[in-house]
mmCIF file of C-alpha atoms and ligand atoms in Angstrom:
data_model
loop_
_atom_site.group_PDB
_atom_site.id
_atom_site.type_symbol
_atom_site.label_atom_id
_atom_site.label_comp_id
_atom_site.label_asym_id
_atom_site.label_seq_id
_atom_site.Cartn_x
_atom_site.Cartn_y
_atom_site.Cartn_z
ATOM 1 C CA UNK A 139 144.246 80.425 81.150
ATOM 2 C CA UNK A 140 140.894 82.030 79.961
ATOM 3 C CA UNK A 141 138.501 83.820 82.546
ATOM 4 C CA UNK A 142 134.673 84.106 81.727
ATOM 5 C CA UNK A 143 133.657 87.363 82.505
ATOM 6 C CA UNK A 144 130.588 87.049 85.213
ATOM 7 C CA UNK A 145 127.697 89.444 85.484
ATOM 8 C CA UNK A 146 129.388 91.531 88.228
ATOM 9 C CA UNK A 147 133.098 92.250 86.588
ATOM 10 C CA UNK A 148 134.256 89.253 88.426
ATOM 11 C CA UNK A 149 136.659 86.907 86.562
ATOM 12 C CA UNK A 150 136.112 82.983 86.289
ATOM 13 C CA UNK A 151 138.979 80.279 85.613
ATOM 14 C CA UNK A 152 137.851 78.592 82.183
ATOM 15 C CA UNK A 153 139.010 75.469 83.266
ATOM 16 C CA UNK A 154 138.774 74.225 87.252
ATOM 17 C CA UNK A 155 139.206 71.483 88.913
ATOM 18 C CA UNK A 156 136.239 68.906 89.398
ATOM 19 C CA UNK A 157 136.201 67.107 93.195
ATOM 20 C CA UNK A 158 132.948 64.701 92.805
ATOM 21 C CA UNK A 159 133.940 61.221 93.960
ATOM 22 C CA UNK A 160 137.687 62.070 93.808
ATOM 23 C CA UNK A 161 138.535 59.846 97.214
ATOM 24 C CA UNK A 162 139.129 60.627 100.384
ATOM 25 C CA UNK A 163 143.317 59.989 101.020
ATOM 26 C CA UNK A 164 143.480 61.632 97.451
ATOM 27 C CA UNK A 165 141.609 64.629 96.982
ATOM 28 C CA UNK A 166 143.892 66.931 99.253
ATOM 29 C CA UNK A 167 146.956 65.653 97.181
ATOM 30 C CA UNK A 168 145.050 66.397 93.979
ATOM 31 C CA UNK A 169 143.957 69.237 95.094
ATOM 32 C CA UNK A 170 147.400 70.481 96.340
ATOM 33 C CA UNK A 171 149.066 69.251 92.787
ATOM 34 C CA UNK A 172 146.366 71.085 90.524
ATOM 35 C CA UNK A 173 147.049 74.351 92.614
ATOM 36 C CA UNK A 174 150.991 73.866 91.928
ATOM 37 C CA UNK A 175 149.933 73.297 88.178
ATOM 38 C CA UNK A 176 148.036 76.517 87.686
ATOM 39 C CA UNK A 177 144.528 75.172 88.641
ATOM 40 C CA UNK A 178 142.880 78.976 90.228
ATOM 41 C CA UNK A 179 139.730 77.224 89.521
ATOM 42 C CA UNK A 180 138.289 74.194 92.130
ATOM 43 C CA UNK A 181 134.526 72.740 92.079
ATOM 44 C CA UNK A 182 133.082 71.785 95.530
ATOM 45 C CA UNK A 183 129.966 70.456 97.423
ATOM 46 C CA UNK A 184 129.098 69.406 100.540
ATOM 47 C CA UNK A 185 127.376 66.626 99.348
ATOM 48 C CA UNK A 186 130.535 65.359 98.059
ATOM 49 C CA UNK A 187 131.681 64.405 101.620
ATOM 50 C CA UNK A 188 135.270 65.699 100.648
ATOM 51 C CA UNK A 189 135.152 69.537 101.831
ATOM 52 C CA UNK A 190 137.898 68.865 104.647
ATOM 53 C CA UNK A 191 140.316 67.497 103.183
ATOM 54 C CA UNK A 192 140.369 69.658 100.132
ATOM 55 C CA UNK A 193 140.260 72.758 102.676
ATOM 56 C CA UNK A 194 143.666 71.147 104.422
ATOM 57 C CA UNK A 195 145.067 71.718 100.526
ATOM 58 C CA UNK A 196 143.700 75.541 100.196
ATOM 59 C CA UNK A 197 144.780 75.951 104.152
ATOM 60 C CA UNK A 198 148.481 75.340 102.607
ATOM 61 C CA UNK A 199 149.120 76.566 99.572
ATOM 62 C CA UNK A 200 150.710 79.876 99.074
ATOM 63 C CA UNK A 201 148.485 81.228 96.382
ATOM 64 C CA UNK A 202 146.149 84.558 97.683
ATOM 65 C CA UNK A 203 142.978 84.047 98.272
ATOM 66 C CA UNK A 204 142.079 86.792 95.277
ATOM 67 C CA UNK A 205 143.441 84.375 92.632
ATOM 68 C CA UNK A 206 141.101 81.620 93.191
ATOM 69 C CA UNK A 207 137.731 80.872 92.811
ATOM 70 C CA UNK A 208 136.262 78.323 95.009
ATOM 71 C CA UNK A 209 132.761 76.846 94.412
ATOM 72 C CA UNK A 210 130.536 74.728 96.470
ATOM 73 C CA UNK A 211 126.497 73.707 96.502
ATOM 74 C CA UNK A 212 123.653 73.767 98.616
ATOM 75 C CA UNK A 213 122.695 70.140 99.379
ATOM 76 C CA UNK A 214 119.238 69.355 98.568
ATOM 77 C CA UNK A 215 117.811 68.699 102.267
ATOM 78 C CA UNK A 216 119.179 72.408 103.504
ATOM 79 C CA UNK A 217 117.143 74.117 101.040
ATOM 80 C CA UNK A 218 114.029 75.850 103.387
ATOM 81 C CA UNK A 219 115.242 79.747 104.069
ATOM 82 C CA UNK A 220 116.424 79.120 107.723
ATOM 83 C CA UNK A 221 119.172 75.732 106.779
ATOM 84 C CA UNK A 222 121.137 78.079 103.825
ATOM 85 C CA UNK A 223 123.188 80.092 106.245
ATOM 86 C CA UNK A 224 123.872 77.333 108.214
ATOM 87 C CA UNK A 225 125.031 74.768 105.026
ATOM 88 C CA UNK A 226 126.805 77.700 103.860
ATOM 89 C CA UNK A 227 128.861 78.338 106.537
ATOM 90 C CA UNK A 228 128.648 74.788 106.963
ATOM 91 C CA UNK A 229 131.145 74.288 103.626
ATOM 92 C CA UNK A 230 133.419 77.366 104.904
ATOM 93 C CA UNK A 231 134.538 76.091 107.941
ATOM 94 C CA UNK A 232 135.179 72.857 106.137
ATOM 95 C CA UNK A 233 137.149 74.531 103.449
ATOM 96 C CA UNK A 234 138.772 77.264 105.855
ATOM 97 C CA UNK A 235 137.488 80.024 103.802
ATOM 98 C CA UNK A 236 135.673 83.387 105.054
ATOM 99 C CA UNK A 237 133.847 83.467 101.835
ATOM 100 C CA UNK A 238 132.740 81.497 98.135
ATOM 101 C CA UNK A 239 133.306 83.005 94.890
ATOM 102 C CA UNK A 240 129.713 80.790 93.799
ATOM 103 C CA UNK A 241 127.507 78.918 95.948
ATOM 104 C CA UNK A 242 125.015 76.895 93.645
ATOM 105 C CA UNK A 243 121.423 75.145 94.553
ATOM 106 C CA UNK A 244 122.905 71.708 94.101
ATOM 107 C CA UNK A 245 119.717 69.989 91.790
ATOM 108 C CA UNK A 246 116.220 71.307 91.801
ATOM 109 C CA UNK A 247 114.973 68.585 94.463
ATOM 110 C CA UNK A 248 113.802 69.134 97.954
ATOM 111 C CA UNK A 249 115.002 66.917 100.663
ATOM 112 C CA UNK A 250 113.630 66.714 104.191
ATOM 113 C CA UNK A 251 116.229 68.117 106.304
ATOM 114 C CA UNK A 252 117.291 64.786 108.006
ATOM 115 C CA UNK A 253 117.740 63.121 104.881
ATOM 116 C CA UNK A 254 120.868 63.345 102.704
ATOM 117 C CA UNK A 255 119.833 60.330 100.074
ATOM 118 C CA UNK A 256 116.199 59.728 99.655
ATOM 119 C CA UNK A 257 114.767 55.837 100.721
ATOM 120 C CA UNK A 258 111.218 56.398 100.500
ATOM 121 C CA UNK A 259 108.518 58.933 99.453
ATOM 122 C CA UNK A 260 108.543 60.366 103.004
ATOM 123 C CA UNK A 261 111.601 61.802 101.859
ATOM 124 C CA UNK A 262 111.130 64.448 99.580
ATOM 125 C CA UNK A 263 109.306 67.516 99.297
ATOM 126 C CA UNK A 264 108.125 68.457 96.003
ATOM 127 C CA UNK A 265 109.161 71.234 94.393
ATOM 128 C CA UNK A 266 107.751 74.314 94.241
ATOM 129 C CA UNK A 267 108.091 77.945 92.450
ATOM 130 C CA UNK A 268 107.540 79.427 96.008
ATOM 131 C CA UNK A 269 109.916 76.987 97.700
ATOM 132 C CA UNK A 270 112.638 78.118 94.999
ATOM 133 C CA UNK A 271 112.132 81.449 95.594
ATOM 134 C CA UNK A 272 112.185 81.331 99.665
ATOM 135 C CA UNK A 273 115.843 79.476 98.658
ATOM 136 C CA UNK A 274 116.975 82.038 96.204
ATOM 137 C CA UNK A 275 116.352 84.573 99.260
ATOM 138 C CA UNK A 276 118.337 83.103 101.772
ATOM 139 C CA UNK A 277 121.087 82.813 99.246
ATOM 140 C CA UNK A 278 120.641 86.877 98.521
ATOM 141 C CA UNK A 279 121.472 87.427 102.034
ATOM 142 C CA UNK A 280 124.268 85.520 102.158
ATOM 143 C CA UNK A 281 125.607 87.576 99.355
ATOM 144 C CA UNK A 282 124.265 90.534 101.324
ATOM 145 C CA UNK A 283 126.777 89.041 104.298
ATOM 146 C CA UNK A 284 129.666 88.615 102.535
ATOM 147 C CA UNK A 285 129.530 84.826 102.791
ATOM 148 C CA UNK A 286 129.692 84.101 99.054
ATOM 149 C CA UNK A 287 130.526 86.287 95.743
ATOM 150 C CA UNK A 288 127.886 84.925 93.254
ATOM 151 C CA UNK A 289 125.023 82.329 93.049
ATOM 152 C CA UNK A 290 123.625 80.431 90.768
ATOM 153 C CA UNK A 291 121.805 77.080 89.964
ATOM 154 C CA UNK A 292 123.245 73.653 88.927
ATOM 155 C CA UNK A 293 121.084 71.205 86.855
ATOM 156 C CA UNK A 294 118.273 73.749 86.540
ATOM 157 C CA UNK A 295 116.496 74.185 83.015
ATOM 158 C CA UNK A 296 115.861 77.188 81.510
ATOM 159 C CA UNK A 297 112.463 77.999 82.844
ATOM 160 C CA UNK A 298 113.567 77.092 86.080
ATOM 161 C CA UNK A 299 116.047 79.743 85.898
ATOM 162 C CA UNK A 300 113.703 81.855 84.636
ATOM 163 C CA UNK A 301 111.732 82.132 87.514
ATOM 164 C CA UNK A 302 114.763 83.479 89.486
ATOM 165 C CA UNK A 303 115.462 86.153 87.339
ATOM 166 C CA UNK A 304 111.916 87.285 87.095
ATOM 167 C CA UNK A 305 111.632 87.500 90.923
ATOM 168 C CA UNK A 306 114.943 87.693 92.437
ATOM 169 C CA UNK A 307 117.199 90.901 93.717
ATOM 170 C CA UNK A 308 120.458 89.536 92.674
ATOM 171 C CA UNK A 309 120.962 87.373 89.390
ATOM 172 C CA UNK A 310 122.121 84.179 88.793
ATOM 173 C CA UNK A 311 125.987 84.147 88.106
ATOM 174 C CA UNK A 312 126.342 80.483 86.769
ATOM 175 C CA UNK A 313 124.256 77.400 85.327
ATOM 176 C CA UNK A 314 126.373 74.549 85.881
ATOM 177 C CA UNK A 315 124.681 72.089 83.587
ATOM 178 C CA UNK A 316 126.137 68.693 82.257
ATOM 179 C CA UNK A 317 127.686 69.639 79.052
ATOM 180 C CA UNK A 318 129.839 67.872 76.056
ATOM 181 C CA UNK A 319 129.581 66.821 72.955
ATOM 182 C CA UNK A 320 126.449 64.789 73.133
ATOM 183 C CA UNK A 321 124.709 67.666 75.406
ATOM 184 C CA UNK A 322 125.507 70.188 73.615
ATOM 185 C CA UNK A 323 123.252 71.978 75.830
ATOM 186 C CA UNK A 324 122.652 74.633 72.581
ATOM 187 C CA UNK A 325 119.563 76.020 74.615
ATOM 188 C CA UNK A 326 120.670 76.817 77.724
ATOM 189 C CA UNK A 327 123.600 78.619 76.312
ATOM 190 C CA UNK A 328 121.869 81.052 74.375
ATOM 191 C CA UNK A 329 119.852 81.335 77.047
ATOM 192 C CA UNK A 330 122.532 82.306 79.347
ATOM 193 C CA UNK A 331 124.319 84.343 76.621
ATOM 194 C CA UNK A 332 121.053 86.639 76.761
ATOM 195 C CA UNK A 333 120.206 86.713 80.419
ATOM 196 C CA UNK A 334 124.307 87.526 81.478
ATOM 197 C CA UNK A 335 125.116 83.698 82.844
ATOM 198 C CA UNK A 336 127.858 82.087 82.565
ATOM 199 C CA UNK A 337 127.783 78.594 81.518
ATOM 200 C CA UNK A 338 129.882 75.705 83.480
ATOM 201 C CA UNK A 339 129.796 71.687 82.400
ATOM 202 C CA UNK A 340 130.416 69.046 84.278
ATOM 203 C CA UNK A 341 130.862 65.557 83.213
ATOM 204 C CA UNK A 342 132.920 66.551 80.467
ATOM 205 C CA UNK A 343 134.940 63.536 79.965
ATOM 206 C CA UNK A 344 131.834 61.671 80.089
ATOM 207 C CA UNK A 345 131.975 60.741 84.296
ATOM 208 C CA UNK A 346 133.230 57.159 83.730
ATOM 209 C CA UNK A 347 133.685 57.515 87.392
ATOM 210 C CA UNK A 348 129.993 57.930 88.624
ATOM 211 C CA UNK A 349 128.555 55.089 90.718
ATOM 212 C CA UNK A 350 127.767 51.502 89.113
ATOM 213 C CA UNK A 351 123.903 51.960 89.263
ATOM 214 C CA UNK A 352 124.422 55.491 87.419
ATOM 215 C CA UNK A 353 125.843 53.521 84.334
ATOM 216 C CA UNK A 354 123.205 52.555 81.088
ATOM 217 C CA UNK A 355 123.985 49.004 79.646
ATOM 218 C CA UNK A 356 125.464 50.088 75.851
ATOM 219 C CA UNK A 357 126.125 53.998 76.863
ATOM 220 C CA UNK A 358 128.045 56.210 74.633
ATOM 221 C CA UNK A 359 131.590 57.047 75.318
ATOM 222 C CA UNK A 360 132.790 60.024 74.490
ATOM 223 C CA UNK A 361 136.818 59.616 75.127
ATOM 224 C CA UNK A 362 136.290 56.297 72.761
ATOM 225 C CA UNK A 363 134.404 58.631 69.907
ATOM 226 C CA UNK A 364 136.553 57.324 66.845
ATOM 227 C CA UNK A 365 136.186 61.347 65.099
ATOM 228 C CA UNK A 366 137.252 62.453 68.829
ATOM 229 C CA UNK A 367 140.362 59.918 68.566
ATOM 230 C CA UNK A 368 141.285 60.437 65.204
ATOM 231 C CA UNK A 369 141.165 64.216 65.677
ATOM 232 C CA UNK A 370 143.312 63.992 69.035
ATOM 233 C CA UNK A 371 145.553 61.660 66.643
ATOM 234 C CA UNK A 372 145.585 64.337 63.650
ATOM 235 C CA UNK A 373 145.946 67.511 66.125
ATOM 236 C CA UNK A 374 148.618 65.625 68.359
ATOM 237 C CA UNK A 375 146.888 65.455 71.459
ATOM 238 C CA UNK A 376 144.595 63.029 73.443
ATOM 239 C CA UNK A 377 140.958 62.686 73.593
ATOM 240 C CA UNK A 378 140.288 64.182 76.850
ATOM 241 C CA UNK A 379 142.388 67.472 75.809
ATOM 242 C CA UNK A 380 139.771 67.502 72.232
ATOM 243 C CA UNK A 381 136.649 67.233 74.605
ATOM 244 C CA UNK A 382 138.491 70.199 77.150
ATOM 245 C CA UNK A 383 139.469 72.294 74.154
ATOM 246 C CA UNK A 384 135.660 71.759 72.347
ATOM 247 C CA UNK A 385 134.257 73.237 76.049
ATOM 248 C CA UNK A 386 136.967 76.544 76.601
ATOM 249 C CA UNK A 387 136.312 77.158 72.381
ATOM 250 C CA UNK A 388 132.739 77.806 73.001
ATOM 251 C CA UNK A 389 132.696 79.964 75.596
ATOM 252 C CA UNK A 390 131.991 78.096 78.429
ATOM 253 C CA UNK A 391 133.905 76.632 81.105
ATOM 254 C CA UNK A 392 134.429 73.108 82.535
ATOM 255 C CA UNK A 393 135.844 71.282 85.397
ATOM 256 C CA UNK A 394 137.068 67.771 84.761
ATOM 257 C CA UNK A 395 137.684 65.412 87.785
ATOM 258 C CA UNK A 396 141.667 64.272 88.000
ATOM 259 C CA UNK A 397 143.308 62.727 90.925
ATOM 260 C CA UNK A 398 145.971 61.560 88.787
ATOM 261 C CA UNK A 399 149.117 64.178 88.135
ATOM 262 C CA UNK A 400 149.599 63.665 84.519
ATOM 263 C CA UNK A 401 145.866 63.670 83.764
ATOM 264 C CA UNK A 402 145.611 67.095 85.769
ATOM 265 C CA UNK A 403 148.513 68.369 83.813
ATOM 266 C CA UNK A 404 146.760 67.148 80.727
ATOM 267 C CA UNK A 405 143.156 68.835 81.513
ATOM 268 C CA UNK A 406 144.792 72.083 82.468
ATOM 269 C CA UNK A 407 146.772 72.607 78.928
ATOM 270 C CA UNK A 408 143.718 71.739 76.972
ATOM 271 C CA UNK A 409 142.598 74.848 78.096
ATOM 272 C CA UNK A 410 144.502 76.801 75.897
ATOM 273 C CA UNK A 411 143.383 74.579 73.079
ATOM 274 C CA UNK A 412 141.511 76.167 70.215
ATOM 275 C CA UNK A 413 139.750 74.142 67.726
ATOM 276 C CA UNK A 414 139.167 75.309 64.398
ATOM 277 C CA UNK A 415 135.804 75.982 62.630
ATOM 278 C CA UNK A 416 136.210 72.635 60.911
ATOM 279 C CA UNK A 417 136.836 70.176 64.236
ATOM 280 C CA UNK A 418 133.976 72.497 65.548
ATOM 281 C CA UNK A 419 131.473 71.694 63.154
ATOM 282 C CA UNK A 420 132.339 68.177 63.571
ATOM 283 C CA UNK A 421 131.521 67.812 67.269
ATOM 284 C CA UNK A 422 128.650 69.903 66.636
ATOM 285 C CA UNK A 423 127.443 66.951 64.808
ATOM 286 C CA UNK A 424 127.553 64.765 67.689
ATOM 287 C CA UNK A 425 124.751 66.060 69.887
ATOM 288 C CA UNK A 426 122.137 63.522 70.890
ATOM 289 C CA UNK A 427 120.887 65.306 73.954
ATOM 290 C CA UNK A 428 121.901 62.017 76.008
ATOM 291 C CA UNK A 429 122.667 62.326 80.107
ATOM 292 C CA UNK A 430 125.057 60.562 81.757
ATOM 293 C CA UNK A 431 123.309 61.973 84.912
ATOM 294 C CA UNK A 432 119.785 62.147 84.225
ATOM 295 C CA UNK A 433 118.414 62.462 87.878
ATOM 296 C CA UNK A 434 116.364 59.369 87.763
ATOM 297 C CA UNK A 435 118.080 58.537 91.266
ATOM 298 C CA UNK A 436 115.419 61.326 92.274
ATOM 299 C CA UNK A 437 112.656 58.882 91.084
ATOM 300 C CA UNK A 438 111.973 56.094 93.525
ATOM 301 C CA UNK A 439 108.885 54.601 93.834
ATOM 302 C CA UNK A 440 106.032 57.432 94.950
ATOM 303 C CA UNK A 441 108.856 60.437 94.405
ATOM 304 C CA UNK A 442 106.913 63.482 93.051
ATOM 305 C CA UNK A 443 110.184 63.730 90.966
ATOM 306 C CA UNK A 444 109.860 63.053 87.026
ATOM 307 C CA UNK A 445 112.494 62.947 83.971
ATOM 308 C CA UNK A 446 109.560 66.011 82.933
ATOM 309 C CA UNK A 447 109.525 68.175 86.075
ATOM 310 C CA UNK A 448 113.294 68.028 86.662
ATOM 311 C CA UNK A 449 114.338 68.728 83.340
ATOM 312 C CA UNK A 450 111.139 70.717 81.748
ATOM 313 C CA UNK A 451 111.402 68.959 78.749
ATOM 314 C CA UNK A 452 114.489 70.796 77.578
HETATM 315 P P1 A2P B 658 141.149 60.034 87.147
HETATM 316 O O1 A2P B 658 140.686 60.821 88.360
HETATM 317 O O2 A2P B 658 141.749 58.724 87.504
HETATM 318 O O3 A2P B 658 142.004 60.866 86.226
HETATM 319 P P2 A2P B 658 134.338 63.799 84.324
HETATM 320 O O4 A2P B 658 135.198 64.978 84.578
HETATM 321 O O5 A2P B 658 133.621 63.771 83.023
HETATM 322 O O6 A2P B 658 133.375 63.589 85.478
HETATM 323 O O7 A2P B 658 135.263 62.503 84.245
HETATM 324 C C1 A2P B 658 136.115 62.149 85.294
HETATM 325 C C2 A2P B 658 136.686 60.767 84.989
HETATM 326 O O8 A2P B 658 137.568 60.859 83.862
HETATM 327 C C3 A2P B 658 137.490 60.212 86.121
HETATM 328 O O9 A2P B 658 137.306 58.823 86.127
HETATM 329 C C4 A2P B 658 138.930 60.570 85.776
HETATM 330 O O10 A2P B 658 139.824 59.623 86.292
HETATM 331 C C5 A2P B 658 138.888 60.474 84.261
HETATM 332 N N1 A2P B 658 139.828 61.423 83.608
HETATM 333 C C6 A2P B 658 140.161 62.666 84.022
HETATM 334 N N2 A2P B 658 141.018 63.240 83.147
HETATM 335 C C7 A2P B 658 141.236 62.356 82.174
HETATM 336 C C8 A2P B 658 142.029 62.355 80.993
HETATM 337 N N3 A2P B 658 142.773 63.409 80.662
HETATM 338 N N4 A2P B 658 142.008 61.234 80.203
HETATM 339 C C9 A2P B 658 141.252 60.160 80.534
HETATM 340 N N5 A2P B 658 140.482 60.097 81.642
HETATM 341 C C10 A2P B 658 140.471 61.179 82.458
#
């Protein structure tokens, strides 16, 4: 397995385990399986209603604590100073863990504090540079505490970022941004190469498993690429593995979803995949700055969310 080295010294898992709408009555299992695989490396969030049952699978196994990294996110409506503690702790007691490796600001949306989906305007509370920062604080003293190793932001641009390293004490660890071959996400990795982040995508197999209303009429697929499945066919492997391997080549690391055991098995080898300069270039080609997960479930009528102001153009 590869480790991305974080700002601190601390070691990351190239490739972890993704747990977003892997089912209730199947996560623990999966979750149990990847850790008898090899998996050091699992991707959490309270939002993901899950956080139980995949502690029940960290409460057994007989790996140390030390050897994994555990992740999890700050929900959207627990983002004002005085509700991070609480979510925090909130996900520990859930997993059965006295501290995170990486707590992450789930999406760069406010939420009133009742609300875990939005319905109506009422709902939201716009965002704000101050609001952001008043966040970033109360995750400081959590790292202050003990509760959790690193922070960092998920589905934040660039400039959003910015403003926490500008401002903050302690420095964003990780941007977990959606990442593969057609967002390449070119930007934000140079970005983080400079500033000291690490870089972590999700949706790297293309998140065929997202709800209905998430999915475009005519989207791309990636796992149906015909260079991706002619490569897998040339190098001996399977699509998924080529789309793994492109991720852990570059530098950055990824956490497919898998409930399935030979699937898990798959995603973990394809770590250790290296592509060549040629299959490299190739992907590289691909990029068409398309999201699977663009946020526009942030934009109901009256939201003062935007394609723009979530994603700052980039
Ligand atoms: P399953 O859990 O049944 O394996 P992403 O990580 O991009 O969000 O994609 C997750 C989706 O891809 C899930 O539907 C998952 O289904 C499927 N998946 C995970 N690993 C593989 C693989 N090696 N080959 C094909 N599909 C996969």
């Amino acid at each position: 397995m590869k480790y991305l080295s974080l700002h601190t010294g601390a070691k990351m898992p190239a490739l972890g385990l993704g747990t977003w709408r892997a089912d209730k009555g199947e996560v623990g299992r999966a979750v149990t399986e990847a850790l008898n695989l090899g998996y050091r490396h699992v991707d959490c969030a309270q939002v993901y209603g899950n956080e139980a049952e995949v502690g029940e699978a960290l409460k057994a196994t007989s790996v140390a604590r030390e050897e994994l990294w555990i992740t999890s996110k700050l929900w959207n409506n627990a983002q004002r100073p005085e509700d991070v503690r609480p979510a925090l702790e909130q996900s520990l007691k859930a997993l059965g863990l006295d501290y995170l490796d990486l707590y992450l600001i789930h999406w760069p949306v406010q939420l009133a504090h009742t609300v875990m989906y939005p319905q109506s305007r009422q709902d939201f509370i716009a965002w704000t540079t101050e609001h952001a920062l008043e966040t970033w604080n109360a995750l400081e003293a959590c790292v202050r505490s003990g509760l959790v190793r690193h922070i960092g932001t998920s589905n934040f641009s660039t400039k959003k970022i910015q403003v926490l390293l500008d401002n903050g004490s302690i420095r964003p660890a990780v941007s977990q941004v959606e990442m593969h071959p057609y967002l390449q996400q070119d930007g934000m990795r140079a970005f983080c190469r400079a500033n000291g982040l690490a870089v972590t995508g999700f949706a790297p197999l293309g998140s065929k498993h997202r709800p209905a209303h998430q999915h475009r009429e005519g989207e791309p697929s990636l796992l149906d690429h015909p260079e991706i499945v002619a490569m897998s066919e040339r190098l001996g492997t399977t699509p998924a593995s080529i789309l793994l391997g492109w991720a852990v080549t570059r530098g950055t690391s990824v956490i497919p979803k898998s409930t399935n055991p030979d699937r898990l098995r798959q995603n973990l080898a394809a770590a250790d995949l290296e592509l060549g300069e040629a299959d490299m270039a190739l992907i590289s080609a691909m990029d068409m700055g398309y999201r699977f997960l663009d946020g526009s479930h942030w934009m109901l009528e009256g939201s003062p969310y935007t394609l723009e102001n979530i994603w700052d153009g980039e």
